[in-house]
mmCIF file of C-alpha atoms in Angstrom:
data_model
loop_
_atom_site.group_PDB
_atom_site.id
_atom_site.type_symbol
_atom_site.label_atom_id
_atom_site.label_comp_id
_atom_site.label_asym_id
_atom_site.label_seq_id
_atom_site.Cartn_x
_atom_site.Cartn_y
_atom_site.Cartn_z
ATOM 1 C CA UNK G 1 132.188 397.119 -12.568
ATOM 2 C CA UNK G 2 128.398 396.101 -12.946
ATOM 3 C CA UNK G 3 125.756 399.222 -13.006
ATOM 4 C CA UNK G 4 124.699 398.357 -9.333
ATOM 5 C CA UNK G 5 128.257 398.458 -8.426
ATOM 6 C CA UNK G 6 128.385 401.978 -10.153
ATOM 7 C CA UNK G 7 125.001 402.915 -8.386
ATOM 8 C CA UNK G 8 126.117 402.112 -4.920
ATOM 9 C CA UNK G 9 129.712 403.933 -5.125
ATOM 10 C CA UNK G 10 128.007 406.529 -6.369
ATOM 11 C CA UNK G 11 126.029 406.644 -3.598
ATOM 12 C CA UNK G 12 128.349 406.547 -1.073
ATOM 13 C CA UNK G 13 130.270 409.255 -3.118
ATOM 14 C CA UNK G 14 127.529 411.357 -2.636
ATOM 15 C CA UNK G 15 126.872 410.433 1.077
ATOM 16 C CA UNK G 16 130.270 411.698 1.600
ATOM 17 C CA UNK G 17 129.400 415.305 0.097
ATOM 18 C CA UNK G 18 126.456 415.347 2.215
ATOM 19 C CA UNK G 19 128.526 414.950 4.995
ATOM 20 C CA UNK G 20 131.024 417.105 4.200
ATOM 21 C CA UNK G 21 128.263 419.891 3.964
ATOM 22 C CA UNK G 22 127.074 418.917 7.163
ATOM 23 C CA UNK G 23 130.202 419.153 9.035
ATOM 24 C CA UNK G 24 130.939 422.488 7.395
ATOM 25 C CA UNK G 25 127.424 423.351 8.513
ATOM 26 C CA UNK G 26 128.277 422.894 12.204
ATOM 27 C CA UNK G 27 131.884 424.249 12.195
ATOM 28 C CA UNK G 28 130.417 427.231 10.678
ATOM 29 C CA UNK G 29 127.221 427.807 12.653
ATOM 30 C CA UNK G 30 125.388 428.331 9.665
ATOM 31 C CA UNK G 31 121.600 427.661 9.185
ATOM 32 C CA UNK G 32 120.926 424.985 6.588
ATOM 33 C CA UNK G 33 117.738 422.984 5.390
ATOM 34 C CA UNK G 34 118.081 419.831 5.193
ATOM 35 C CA UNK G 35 115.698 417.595 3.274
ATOM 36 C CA UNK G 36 114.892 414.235 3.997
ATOM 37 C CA UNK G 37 111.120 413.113 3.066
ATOM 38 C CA UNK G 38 111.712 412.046 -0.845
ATOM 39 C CA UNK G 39 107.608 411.599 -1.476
ATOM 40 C CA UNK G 40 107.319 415.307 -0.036
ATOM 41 C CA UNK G 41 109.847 416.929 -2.054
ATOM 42 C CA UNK G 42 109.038 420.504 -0.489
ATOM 43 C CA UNK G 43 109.282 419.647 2.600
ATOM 44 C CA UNK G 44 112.763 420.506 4.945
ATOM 45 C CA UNK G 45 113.704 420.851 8.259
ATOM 46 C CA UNK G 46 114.985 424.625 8.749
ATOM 47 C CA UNK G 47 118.061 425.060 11.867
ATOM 48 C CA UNK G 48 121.834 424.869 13.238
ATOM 49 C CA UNK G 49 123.432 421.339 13.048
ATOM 50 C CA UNK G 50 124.160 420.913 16.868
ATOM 51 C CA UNK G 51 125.462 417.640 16.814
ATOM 52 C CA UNK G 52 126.628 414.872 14.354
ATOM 53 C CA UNK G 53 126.975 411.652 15.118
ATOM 54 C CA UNK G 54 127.903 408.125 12.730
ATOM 55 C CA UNK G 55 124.306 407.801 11.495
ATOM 56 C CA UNK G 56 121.850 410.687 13.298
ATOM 57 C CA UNK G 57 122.165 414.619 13.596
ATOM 58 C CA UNK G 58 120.351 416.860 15.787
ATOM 59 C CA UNK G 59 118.930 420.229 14.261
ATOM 60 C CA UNK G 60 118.250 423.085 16.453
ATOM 61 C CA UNK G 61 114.822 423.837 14.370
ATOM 62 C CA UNK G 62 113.647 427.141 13.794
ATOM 63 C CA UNK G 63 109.998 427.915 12.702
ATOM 64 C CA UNK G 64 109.264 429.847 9.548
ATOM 65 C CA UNK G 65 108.690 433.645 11.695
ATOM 66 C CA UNK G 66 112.384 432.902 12.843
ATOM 67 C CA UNK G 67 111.334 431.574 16.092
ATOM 68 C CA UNK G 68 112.354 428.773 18.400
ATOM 69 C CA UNK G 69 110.943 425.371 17.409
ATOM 70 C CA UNK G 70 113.002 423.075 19.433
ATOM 71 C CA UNK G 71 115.167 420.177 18.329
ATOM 72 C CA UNK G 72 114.739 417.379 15.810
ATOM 73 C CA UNK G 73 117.120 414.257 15.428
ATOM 74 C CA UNK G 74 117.526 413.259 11.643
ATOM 75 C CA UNK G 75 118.557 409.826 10.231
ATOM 76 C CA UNK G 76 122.114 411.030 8.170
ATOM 77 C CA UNK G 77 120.785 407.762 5.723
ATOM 78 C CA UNK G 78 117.556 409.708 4.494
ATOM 79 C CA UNK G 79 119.090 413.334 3.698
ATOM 80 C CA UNK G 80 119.464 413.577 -0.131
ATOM 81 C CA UNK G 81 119.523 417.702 -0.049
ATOM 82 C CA UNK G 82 121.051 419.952 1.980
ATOM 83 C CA UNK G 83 120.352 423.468 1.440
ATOM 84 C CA UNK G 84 122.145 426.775 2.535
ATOM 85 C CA UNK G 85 122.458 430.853 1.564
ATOM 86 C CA UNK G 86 119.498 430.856 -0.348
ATOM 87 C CA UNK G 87 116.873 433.912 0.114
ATOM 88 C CA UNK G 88 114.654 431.439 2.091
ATOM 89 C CA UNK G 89 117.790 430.607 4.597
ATOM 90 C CA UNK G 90 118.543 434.142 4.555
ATOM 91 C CA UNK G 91 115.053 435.245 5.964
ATOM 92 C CA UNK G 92 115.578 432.671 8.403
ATOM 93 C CA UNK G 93 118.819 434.049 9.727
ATOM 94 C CA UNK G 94 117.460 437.733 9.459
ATOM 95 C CA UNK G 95 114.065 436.642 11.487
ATOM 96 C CA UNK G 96 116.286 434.504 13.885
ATOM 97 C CA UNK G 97 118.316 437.587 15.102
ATOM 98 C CA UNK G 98 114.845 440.045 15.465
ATOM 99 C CA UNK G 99 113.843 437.547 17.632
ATOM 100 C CA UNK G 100 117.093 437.060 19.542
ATOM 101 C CA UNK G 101 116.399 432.956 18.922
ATOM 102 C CA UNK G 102 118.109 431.005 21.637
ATOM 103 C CA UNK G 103 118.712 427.038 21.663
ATOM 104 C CA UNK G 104 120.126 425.369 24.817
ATOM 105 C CA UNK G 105 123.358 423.545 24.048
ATOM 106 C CA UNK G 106 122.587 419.937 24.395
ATOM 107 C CA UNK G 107 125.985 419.164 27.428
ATOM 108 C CA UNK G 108 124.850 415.276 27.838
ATOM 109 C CA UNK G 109 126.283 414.142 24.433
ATOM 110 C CA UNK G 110 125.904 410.685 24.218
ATOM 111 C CA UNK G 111 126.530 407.881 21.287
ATOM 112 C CA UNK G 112 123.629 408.602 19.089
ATOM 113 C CA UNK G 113 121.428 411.563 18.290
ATOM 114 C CA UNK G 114 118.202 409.780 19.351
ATOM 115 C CA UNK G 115 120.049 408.952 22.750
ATOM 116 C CA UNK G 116 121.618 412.537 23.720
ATOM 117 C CA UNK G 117 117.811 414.408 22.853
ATOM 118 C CA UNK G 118 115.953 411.722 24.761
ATOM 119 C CA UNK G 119 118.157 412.583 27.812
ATOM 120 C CA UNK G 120 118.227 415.947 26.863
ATOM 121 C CA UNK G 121 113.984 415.869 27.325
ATOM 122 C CA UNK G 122 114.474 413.623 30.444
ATOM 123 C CA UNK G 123 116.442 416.391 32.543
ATOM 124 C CA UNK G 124 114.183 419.360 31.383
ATOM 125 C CA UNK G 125 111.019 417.523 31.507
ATOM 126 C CA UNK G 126 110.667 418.731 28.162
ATOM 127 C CA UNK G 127 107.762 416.621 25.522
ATOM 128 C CA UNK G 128 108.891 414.468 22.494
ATOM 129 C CA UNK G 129 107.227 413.264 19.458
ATOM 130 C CA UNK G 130 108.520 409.865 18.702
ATOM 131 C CA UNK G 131 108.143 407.721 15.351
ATOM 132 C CA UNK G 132 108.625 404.508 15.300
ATOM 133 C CA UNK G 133 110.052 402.011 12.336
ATOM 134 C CA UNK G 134 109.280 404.373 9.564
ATOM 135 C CA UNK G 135 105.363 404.309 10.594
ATOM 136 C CA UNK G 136 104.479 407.882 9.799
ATOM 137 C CA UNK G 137 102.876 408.617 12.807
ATOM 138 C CA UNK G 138 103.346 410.072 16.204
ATOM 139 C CA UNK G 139 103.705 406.524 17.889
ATOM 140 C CA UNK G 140 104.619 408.375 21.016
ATOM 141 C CA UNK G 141 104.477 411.662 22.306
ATOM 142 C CA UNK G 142 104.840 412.514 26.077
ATOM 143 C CA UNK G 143 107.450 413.205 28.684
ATOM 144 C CA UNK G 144 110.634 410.678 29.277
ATOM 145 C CA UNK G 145 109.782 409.093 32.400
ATOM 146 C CA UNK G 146 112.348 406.422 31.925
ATOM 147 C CA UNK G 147 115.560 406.115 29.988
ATOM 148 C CA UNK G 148 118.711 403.400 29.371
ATOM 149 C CA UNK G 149 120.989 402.746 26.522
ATOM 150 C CA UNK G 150 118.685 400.581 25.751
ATOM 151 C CA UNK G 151 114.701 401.272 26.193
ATOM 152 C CA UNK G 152 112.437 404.488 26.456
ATOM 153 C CA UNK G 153 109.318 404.995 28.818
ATOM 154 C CA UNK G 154 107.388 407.300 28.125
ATOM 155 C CA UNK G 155 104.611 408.905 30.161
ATOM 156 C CA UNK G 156 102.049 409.665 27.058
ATOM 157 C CA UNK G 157 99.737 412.898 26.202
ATOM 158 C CA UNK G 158 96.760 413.107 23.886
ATOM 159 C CA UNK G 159 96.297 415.922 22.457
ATOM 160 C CA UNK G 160 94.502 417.649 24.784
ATOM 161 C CA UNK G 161 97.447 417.464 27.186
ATOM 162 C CA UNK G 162 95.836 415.023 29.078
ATOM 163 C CA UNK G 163 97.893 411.827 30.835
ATOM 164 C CA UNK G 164 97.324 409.130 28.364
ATOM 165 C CA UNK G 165 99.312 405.931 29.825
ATOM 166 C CA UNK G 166 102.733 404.758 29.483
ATOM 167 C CA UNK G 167 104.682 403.540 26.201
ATOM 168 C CA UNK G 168 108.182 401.528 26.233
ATOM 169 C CA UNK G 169 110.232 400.704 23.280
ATOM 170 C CA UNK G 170 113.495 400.399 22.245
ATOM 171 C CA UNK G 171 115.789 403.090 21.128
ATOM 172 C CA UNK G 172 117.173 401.112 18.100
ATOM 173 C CA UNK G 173 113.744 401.206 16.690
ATOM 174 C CA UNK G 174 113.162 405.503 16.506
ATOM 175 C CA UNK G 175 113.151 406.572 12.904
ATOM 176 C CA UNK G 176 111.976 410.111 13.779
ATOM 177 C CA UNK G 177 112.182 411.996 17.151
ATOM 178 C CA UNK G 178 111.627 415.815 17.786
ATOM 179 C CA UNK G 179 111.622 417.453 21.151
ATOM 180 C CA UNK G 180 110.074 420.842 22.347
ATOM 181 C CA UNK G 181 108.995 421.848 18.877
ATOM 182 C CA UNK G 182 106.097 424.408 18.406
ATOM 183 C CA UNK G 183 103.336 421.320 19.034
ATOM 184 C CA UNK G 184 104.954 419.698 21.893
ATOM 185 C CA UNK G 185 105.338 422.992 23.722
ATOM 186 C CA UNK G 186 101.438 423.500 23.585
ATOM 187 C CA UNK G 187 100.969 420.094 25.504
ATOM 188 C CA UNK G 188 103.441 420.631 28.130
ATOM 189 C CA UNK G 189 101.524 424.276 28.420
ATOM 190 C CA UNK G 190 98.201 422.266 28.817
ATOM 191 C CA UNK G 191 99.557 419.052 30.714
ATOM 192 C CA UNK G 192 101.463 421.946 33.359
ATOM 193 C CA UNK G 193 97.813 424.378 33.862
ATOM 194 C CA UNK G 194 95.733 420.744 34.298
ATOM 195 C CA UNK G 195 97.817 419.372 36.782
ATOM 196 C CA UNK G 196 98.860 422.647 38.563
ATOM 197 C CA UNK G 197 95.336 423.314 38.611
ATOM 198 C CA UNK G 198 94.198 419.847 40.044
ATOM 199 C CA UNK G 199 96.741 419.794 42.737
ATOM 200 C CA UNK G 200 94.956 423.059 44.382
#
């Protein structure tokens, strides 16, 4: 066997264990964090695993107080740590219950993770942040106005709150998508007391 053949069934060794974690993660309700930005070593995603799917989960995030923060869909390809029952996880948990933190269950399961929270947002006219192709940037955040197995439409904020246009793109190209997290819940605050307002 050469050393890249070593390095690659080694990797999918480990892939397996990650998975394995995960799917005791969700069997067990537990709260995990689960890292997946490798130049930002510090940095995790804190939640439940509500769903796995063959490349994507979606994490029922909390914020650091223990609070809601939503839902975020991560790429099963780019977690290399998963983290659970340390003191950090186990303020979490405590904080969590104080504030009696509640996540809807997500009932329109579809194929993928990106697919099932984009629908999710569509019915409860709840805001997304969308990255596209690994950019590193919000490429679109907004409401899902439109929504196939195919293509996305959304109707875009600034940050402000403010209508900002329309964005389409396909689904296959998401590499990050969150969903009435701490920031998006601000804008649909703003974008519902402009409009509400306006329509008197």
């Amino acid at each position: 066997m050469t050393l890249e053949e070593n390095r690659i069934q080694t990797k999918e060794i480990q892939d397996d264990d990650l998975l394995s974690f995960l799917n005791a993660s969700y069997r067990d309700i537990e709260i995990v964090l689960v890292y997946t930005n490798s130049e930002q070593t510090q940095s995790f995603s804190a939640g439940i695993v509500s769903e796995i799917f063959d490349n994507e989960v979606i994490i029922s995030h909390y914020l650091p107080n223990g609070k809601y923060d939503g839902y975020v869909v991560k790429q099963i390809v780019d977690i290399y740590k998963i983290e659970t029952n340390s003191k950090y996880v186990k303020k979490i948990k405590i904080l969590s219950e104080i504030n009696n933190t509640k996540h809807d269950k997500l009932c329109r399961v579809k194929e993928n993770g990106f697919l099932t929270l984009l629908t999710y947002a569509y019915e409860t006219k709840k805001v997304v942040t969308i990255e596209l192709i690994d950019s590193d940037n919000n490429d679109a955040v907004g409401f899902v106005e439109q929504i196939n197995d195919k293509c996305c439409t959304i109707s875009m904020l600034d940050d402000y709150g403010e209508n900002d246009g329309v964005s389409i793109f396909n689904i296959d190209d998401i590499s990050h998508l969150s969903c009435d997290g701490d920031d998006e819940f601000v804008l649909k605050q703003l974008n519902d007391t402009l409009y509400t307002n306006q329509s008197k």
